[in-house]
mmCIF file with all atom_site columns, C-alpha atoms in Angstrom:
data_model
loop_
_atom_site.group_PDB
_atom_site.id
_atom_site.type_symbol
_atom_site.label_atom_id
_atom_site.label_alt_id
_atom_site.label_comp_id
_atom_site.label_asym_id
_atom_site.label_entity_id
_atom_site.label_seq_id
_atom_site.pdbx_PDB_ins_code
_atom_site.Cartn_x
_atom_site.Cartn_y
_atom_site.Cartn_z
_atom_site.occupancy
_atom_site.B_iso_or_equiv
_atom_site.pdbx_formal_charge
_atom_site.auth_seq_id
_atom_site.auth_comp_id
_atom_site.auth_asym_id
_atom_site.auth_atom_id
_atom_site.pdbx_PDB_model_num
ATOM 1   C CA . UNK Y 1 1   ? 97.036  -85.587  -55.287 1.00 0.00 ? 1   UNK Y CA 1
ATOM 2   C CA . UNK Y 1 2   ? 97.409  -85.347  -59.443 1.00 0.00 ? 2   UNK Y CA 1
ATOM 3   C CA . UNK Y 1 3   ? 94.859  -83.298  -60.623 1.00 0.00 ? 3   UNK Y CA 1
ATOM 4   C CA . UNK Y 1 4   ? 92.604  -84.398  -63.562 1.00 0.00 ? 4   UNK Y CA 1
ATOM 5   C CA . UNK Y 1 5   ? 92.426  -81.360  -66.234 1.00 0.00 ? 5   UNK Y CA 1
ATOM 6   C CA . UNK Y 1 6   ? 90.191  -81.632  -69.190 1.00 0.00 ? 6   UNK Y CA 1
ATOM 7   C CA . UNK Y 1 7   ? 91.545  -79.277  -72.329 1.00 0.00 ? 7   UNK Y CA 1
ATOM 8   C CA . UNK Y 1 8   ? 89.349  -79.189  -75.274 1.00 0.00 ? 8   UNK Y CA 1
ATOM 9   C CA . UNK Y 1 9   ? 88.586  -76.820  -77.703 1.00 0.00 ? 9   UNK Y CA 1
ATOM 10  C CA . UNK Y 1 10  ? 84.512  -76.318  -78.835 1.00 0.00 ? 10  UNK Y CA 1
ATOM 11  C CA . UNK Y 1 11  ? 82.245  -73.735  -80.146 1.00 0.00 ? 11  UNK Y CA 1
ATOM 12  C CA . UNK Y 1 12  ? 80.658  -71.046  -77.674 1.00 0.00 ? 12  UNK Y CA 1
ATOM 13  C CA . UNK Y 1 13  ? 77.197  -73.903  -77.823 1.00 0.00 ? 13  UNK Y CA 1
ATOM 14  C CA . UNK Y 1 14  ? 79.607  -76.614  -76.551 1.00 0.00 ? 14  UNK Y CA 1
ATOM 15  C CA . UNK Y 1 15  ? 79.639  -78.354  -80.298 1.00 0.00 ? 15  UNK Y CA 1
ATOM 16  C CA . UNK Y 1 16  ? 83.351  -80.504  -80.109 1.00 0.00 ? 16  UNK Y CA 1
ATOM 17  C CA . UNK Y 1 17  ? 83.219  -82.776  -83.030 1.00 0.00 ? 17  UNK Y CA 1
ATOM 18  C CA . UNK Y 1 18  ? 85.030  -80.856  -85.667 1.00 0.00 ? 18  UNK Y CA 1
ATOM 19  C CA . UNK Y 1 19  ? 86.750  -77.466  -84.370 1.00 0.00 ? 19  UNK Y CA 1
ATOM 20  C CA . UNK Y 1 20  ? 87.973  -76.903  -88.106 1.00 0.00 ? 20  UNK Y CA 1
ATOM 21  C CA . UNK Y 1 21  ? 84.171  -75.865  -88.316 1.00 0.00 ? 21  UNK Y CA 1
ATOM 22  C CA . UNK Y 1 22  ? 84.639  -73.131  -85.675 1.00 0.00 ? 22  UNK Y CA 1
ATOM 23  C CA . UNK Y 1 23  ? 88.042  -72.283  -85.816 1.00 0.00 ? 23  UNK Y CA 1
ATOM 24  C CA . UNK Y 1 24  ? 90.403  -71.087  -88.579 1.00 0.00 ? 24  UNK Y CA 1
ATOM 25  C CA . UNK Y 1 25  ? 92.220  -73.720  -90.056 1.00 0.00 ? 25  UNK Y CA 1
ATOM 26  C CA . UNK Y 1 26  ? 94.760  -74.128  -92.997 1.00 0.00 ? 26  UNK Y CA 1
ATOM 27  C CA . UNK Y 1 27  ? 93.485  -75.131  -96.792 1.00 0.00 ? 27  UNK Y CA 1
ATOM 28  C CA . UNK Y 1 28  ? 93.786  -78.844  -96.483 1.00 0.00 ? 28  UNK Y CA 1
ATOM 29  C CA . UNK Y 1 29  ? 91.114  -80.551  -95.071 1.00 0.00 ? 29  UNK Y CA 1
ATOM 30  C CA . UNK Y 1 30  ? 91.445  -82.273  -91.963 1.00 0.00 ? 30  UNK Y CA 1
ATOM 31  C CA . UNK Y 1 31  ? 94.025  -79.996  -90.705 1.00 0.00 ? 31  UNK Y CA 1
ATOM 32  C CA . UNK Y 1 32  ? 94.274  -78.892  -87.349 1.00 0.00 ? 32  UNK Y CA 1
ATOM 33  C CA . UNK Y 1 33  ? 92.918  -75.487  -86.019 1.00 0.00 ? 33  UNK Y CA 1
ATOM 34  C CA . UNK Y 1 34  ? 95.469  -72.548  -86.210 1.00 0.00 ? 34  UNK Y CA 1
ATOM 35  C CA . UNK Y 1 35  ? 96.607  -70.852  -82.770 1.00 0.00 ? 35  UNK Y CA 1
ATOM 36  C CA . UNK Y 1 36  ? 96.866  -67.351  -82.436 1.00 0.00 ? 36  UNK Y CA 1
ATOM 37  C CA . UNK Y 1 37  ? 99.397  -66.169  -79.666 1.00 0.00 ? 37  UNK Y CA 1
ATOM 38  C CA . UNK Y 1 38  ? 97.364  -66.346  -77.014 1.00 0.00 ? 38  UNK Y CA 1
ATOM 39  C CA . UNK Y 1 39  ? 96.052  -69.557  -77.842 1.00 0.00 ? 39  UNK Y CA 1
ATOM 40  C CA . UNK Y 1 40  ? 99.538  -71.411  -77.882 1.00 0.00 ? 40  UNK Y CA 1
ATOM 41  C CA . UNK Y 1 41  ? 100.683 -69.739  -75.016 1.00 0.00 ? 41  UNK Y CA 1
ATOM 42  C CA . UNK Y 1 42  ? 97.453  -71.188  -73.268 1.00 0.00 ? 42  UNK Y CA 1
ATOM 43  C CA . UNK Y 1 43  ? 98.259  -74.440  -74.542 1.00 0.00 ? 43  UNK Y CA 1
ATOM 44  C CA . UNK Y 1 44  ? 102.161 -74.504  -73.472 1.00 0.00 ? 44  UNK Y CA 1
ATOM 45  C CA . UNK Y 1 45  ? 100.911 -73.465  -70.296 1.00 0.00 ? 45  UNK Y CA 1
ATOM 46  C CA . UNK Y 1 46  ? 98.357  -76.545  -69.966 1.00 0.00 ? 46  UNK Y CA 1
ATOM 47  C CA . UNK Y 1 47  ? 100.186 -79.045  -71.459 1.00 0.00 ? 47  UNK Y CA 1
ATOM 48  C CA . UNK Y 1 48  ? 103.616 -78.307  -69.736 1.00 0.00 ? 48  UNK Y CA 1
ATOM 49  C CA . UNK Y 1 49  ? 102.075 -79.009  -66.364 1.00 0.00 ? 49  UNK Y CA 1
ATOM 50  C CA . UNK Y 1 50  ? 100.943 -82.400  -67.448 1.00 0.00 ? 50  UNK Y CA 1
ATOM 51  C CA . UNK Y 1 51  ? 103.251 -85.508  -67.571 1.00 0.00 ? 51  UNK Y CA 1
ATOM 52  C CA . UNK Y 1 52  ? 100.117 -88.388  -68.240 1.00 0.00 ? 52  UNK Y CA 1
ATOM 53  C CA . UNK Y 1 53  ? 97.001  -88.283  -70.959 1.00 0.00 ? 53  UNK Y CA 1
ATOM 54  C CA . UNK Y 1 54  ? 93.714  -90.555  -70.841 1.00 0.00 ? 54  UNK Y CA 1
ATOM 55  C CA . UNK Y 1 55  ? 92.895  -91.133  -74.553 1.00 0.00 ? 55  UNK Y CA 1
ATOM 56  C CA . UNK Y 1 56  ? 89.625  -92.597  -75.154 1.00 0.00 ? 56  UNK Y CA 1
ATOM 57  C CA . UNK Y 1 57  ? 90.448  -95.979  -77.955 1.00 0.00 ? 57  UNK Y CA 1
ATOM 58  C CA . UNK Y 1 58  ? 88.667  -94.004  -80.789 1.00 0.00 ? 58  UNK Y CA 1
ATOM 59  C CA . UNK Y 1 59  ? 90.665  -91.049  -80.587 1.00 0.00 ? 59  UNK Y CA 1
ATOM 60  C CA . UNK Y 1 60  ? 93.979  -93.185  -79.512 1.00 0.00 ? 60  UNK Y CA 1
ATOM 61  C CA . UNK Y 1 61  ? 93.445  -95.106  -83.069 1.00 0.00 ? 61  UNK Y CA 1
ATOM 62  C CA . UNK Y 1 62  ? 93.254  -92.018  -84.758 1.00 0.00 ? 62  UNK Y CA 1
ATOM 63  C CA . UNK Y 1 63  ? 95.843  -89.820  -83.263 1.00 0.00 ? 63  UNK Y CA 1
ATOM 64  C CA . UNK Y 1 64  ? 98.001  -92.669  -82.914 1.00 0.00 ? 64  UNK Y CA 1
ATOM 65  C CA . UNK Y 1 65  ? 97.821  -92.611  -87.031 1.00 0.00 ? 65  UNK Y CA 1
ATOM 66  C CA . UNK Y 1 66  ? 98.232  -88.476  -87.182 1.00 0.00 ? 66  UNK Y CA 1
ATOM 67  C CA . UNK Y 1 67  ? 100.639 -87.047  -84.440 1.00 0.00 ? 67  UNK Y CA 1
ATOM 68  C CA . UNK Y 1 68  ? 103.802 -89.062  -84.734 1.00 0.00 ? 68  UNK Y CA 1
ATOM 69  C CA . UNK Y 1 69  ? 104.560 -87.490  -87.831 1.00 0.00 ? 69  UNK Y CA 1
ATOM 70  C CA . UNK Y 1 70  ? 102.935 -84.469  -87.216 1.00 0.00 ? 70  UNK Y CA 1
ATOM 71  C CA . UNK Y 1 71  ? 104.473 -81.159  -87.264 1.00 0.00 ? 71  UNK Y CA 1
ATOM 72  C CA . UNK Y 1 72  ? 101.884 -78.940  -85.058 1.00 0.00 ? 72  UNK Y CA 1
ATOM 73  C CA . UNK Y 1 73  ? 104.275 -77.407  -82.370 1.00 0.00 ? 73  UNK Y CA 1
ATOM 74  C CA . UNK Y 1 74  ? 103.945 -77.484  -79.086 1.00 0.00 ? 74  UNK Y CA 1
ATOM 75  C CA . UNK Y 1 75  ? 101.841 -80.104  -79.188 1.00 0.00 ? 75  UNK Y CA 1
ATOM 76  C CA . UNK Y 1 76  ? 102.732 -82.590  -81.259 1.00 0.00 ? 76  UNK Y CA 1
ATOM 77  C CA . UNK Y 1 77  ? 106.200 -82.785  -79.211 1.00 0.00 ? 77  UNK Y CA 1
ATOM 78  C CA . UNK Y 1 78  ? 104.245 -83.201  -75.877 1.00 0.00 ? 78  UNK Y CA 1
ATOM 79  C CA . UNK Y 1 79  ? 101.654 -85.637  -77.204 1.00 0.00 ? 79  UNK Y CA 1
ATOM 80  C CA . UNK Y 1 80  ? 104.221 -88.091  -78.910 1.00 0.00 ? 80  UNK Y CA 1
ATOM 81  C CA . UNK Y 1 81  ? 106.053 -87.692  -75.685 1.00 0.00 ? 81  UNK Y CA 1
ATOM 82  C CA . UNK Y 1 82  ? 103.551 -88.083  -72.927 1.00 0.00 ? 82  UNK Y CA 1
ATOM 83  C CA . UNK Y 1 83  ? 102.760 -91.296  -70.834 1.00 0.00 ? 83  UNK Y CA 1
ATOM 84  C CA . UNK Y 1 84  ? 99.453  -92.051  -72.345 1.00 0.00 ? 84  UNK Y CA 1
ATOM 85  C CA . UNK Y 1 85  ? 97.236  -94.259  -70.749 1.00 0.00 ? 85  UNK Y CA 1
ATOM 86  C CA . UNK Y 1 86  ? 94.120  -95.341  -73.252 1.00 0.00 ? 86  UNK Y CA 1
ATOM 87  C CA . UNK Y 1 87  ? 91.063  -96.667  -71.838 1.00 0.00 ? 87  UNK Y CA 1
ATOM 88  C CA . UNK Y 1 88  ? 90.011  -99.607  -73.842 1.00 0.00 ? 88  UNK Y CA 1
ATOM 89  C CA . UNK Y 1 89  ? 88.581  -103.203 -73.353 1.00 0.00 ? 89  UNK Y CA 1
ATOM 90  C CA . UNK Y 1 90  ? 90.589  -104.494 -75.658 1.00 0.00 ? 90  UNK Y CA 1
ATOM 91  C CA . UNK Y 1 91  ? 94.732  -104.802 -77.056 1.00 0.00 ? 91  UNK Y CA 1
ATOM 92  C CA . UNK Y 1 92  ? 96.278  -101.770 -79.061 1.00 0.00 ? 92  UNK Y CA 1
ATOM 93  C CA . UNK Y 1 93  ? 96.967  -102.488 -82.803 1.00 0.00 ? 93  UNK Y CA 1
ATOM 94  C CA . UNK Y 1 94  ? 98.947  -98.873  -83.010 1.00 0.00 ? 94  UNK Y CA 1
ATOM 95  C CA . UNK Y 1 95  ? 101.958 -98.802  -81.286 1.00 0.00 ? 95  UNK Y CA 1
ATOM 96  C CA . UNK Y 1 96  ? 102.820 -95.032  -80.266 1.00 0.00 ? 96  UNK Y CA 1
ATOM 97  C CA . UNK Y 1 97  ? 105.676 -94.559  -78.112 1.00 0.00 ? 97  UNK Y CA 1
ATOM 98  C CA . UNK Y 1 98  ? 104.582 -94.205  -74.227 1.00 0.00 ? 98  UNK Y CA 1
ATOM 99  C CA . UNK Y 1 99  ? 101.123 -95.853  -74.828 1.00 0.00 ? 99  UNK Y CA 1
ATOM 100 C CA . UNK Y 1 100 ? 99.252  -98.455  -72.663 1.00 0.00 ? 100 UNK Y CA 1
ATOM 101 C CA . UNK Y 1 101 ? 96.377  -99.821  -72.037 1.00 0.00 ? 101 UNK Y CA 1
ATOM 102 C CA . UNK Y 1 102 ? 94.282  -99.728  -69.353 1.00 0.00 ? 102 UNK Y CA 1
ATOM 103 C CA . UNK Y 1 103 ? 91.467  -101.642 -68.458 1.00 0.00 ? 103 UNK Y CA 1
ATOM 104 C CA . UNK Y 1 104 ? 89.192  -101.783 -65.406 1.00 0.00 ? 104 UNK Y CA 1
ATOM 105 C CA . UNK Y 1 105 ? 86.152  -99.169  -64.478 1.00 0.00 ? 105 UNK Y CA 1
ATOM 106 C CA . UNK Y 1 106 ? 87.188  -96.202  -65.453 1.00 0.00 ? 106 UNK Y CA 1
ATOM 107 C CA . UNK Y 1 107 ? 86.801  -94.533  -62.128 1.00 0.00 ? 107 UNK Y CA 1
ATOM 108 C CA . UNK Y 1 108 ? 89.073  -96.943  -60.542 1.00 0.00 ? 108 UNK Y CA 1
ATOM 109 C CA . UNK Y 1 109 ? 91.774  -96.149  -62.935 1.00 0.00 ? 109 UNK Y CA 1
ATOM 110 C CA . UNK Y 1 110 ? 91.624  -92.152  -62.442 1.00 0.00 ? 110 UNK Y CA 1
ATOM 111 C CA . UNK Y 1 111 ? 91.845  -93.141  -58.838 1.00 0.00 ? 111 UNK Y CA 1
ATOM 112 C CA . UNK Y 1 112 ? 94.547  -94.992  -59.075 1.00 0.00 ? 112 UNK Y CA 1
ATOM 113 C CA . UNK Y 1 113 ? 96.703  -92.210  -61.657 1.00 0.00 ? 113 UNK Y CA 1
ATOM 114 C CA . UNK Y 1 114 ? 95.726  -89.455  -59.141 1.00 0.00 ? 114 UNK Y CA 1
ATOM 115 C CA . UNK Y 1 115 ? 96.976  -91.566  -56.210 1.00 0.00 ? 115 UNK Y CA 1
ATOM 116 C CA . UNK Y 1 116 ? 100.486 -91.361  -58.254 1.00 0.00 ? 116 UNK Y CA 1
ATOM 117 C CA . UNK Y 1 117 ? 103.179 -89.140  -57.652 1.00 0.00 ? 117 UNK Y CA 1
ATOM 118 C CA . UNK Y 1 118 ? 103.350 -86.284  -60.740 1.00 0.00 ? 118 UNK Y CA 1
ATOM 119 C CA . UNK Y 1 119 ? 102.221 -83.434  -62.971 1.00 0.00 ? 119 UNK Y CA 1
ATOM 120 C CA . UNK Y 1 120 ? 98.182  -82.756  -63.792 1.00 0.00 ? 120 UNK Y CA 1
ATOM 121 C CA . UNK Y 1 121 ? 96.760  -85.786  -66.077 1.00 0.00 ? 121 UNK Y CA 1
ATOM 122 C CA . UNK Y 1 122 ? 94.770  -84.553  -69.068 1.00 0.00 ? 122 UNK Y CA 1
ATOM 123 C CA . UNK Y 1 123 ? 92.279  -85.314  -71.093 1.00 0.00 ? 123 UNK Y CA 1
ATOM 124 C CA . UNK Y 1 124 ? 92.418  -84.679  -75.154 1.00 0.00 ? 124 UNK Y CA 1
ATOM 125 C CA . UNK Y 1 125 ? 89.746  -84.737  -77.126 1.00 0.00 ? 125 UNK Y CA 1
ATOM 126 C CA . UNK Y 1 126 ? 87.793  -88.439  -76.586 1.00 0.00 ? 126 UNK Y CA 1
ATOM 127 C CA . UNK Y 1 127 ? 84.798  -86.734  -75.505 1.00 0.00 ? 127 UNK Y CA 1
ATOM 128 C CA . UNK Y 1 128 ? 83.199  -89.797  -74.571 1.00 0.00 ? 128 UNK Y CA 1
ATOM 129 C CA . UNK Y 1 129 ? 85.576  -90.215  -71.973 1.00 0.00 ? 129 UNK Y CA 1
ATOM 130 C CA . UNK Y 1 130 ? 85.627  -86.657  -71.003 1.00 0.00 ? 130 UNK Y CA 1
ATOM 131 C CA . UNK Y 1 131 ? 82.180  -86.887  -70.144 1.00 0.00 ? 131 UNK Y CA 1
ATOM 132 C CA . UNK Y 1 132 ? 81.889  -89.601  -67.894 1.00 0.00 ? 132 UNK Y CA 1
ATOM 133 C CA . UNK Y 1 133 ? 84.800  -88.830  -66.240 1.00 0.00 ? 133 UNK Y CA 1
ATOM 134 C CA . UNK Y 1 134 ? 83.114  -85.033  -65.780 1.00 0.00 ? 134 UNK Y CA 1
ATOM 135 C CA . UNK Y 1 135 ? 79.924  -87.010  -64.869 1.00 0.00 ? 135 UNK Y CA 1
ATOM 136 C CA . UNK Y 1 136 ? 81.327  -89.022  -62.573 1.00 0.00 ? 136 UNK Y CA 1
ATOM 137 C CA . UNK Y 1 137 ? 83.324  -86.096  -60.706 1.00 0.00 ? 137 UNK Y CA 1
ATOM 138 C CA . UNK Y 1 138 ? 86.125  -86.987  -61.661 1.00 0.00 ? 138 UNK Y CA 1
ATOM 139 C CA . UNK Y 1 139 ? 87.323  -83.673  -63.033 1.00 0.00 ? 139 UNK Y CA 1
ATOM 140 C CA . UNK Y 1 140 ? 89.078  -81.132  -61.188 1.00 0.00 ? 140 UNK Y CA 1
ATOM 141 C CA . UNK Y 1 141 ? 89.834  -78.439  -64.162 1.00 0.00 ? 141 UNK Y CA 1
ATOM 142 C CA . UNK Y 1 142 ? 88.428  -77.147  -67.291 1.00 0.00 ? 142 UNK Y CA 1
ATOM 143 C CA . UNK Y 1 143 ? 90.258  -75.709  -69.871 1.00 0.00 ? 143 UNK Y CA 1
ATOM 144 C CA . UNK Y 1 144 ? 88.320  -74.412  -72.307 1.00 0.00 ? 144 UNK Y CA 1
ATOM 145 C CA . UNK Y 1 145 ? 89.380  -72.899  -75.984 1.00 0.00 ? 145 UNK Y CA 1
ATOM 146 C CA . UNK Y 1 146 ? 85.944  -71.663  -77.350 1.00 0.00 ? 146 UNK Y CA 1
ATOM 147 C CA . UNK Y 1 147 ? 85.633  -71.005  -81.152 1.00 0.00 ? 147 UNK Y CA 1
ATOM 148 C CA . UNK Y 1 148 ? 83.532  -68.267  -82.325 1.00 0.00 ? 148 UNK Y CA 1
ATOM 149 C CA . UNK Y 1 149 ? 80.566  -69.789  -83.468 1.00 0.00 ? 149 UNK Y CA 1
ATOM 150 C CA . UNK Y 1 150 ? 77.038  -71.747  -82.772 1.00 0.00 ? 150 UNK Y CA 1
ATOM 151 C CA . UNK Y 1 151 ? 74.803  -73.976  -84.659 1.00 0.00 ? 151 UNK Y CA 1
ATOM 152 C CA . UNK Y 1 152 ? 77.159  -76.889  -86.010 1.00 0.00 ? 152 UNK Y CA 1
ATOM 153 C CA . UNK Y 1 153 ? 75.707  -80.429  -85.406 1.00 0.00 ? 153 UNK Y CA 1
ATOM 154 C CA . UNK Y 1 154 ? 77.461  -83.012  -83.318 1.00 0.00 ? 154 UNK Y CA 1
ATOM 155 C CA . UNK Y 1 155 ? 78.368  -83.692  -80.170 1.00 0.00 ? 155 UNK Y CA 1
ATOM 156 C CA . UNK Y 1 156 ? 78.436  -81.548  -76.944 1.00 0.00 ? 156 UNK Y CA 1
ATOM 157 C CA . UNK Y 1 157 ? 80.777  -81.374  -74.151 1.00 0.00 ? 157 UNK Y CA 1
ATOM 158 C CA . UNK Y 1 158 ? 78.181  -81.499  -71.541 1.00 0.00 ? 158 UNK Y CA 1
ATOM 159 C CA . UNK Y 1 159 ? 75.385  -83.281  -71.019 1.00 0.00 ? 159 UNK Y CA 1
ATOM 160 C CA . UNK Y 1 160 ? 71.604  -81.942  -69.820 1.00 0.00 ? 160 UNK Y CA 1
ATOM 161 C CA . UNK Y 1 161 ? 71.347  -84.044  -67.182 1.00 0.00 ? 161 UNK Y CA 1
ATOM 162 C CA . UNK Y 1 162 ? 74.547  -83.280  -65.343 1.00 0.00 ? 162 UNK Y CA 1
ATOM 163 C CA . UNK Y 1 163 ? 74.748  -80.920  -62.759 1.00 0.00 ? 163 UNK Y CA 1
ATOM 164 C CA . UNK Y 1 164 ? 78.366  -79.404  -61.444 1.00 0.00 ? 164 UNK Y CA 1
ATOM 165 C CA . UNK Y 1 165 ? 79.464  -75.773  -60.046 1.00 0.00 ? 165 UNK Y CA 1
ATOM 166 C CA . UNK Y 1 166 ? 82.398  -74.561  -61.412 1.00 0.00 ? 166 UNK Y CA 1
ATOM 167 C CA . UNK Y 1 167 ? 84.442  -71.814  -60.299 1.00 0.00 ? 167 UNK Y CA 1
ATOM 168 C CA . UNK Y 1 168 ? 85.739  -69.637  -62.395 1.00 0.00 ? 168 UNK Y CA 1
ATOM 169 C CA . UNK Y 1 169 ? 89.722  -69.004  -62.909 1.00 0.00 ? 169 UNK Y CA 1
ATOM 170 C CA . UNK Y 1 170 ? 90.216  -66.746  -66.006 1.00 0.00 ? 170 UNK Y CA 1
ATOM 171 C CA . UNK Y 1 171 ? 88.367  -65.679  -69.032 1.00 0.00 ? 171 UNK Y CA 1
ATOM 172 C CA . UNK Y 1 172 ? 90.858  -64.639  -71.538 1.00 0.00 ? 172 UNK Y CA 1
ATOM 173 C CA . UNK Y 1 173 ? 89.551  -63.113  -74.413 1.00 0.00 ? 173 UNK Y CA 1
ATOM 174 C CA . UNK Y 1 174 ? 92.339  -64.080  -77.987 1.00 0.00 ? 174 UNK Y CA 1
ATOM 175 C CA . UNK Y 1 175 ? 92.870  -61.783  -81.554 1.00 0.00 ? 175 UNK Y CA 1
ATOM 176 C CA . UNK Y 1 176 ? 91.352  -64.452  -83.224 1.00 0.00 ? 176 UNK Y CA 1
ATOM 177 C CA . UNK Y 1 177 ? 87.917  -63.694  -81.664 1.00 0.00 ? 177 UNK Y CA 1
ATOM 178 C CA . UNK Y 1 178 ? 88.001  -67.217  -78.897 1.00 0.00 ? 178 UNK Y CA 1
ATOM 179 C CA . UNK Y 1 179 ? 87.805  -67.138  -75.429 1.00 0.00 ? 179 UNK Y CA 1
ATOM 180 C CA . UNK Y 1 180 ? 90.464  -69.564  -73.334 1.00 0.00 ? 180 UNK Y CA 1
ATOM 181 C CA . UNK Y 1 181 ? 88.123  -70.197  -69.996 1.00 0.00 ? 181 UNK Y CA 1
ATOM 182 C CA . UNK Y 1 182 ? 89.317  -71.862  -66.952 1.00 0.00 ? 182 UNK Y CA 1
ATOM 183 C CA . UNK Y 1 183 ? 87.348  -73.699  -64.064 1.00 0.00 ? 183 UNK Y CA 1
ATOM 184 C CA . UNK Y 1 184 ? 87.572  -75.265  -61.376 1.00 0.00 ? 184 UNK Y CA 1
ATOM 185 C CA . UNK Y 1 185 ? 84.891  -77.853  -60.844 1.00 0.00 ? 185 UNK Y CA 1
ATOM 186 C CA . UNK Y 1 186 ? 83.441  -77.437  -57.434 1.00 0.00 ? 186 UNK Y CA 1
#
């Protein structure tokens, strides 16, 4: 069976709406955190064993606007590649090549992907989904890039009221000052 890996990068409180806040980025705004080594060697390695991405419809409407024309390597080649299956109620208006929607509970469709033949199936960003998929145990791996810093406002990964044992699989500590953490949920 596929296993369902969740990759997202957030600040050591769990803050994910803008990493630019907690992560180097370039002088434009809106651009995308910068890597160090480590970092995008962590990322080859988590994307290259994935062939299938859930997208949330928020963030499928947005990246579906930013990454085909996009130059951040490796992943804007495995993102504008991927099958990507976005889990929405109602049509696409983007097109982005390898997209499709899904529609059904949620749970059914993760059961269905894993069921498939294939590579891990991640999860990027659309933190909505994230976490009721995590809440619903329907998570097998965490992959977590954490930013060096606390306090920003927003969203966090994890909720209060959910409860899951994790197992850890590395703790990598990068130049830049992150940490790249793996789990297993239990």
């Amino acid at each position: 069976m596929r296993k369902v890996v969740l990759y997202t990068l957030m600040s050591l409180d769990g803050a994910v709406d803008d990493p630019g806040r907690y992560f180097r980025t370039g002088e434009e705004p809106g651009e995308v955190p910068e890597f160090d080594a480590l970092m995008v060697e962590n990322e080859e390695k988590v994307i290259g064993a994935q062939d299938a991405v859930l997208l949330g419809r928020r963030m499928y409407d947005e990246w579906s606007r930013y990454w085909p024309t996009a130059e951040e390597q490796p992943f804007a080649a495995f993102i504008n590649s991927v099958k990507k299956y976005v889990v929405t109620s109602t049509p696409l208006t983007h097109t982005w090549h390898n997209a499709e929607a899904v529609h059904g509970p949620v749970d059914e469709v993760v059961r269905d992907l894993r069921a498939q033949p294939g590579g891990d199936i991640g999860i990027h960003g659309s933190i909505e989904l994230a976490r009721s998929l995590f809440d619903a145990g329907l998570v097998d791996e965490l992959q977590l890039v954490v930013g060096p810093g606390v306090g920003w406002p927003g969203r966090r990964l994890f909720r209060t009221d959910t409860v899951r044992r994790l197992e850890l699989l590395s703790a990598v500590p990068t130049p830049s000052g992150s940490l790249l953490l793996g789990y297993r949920v239990l």
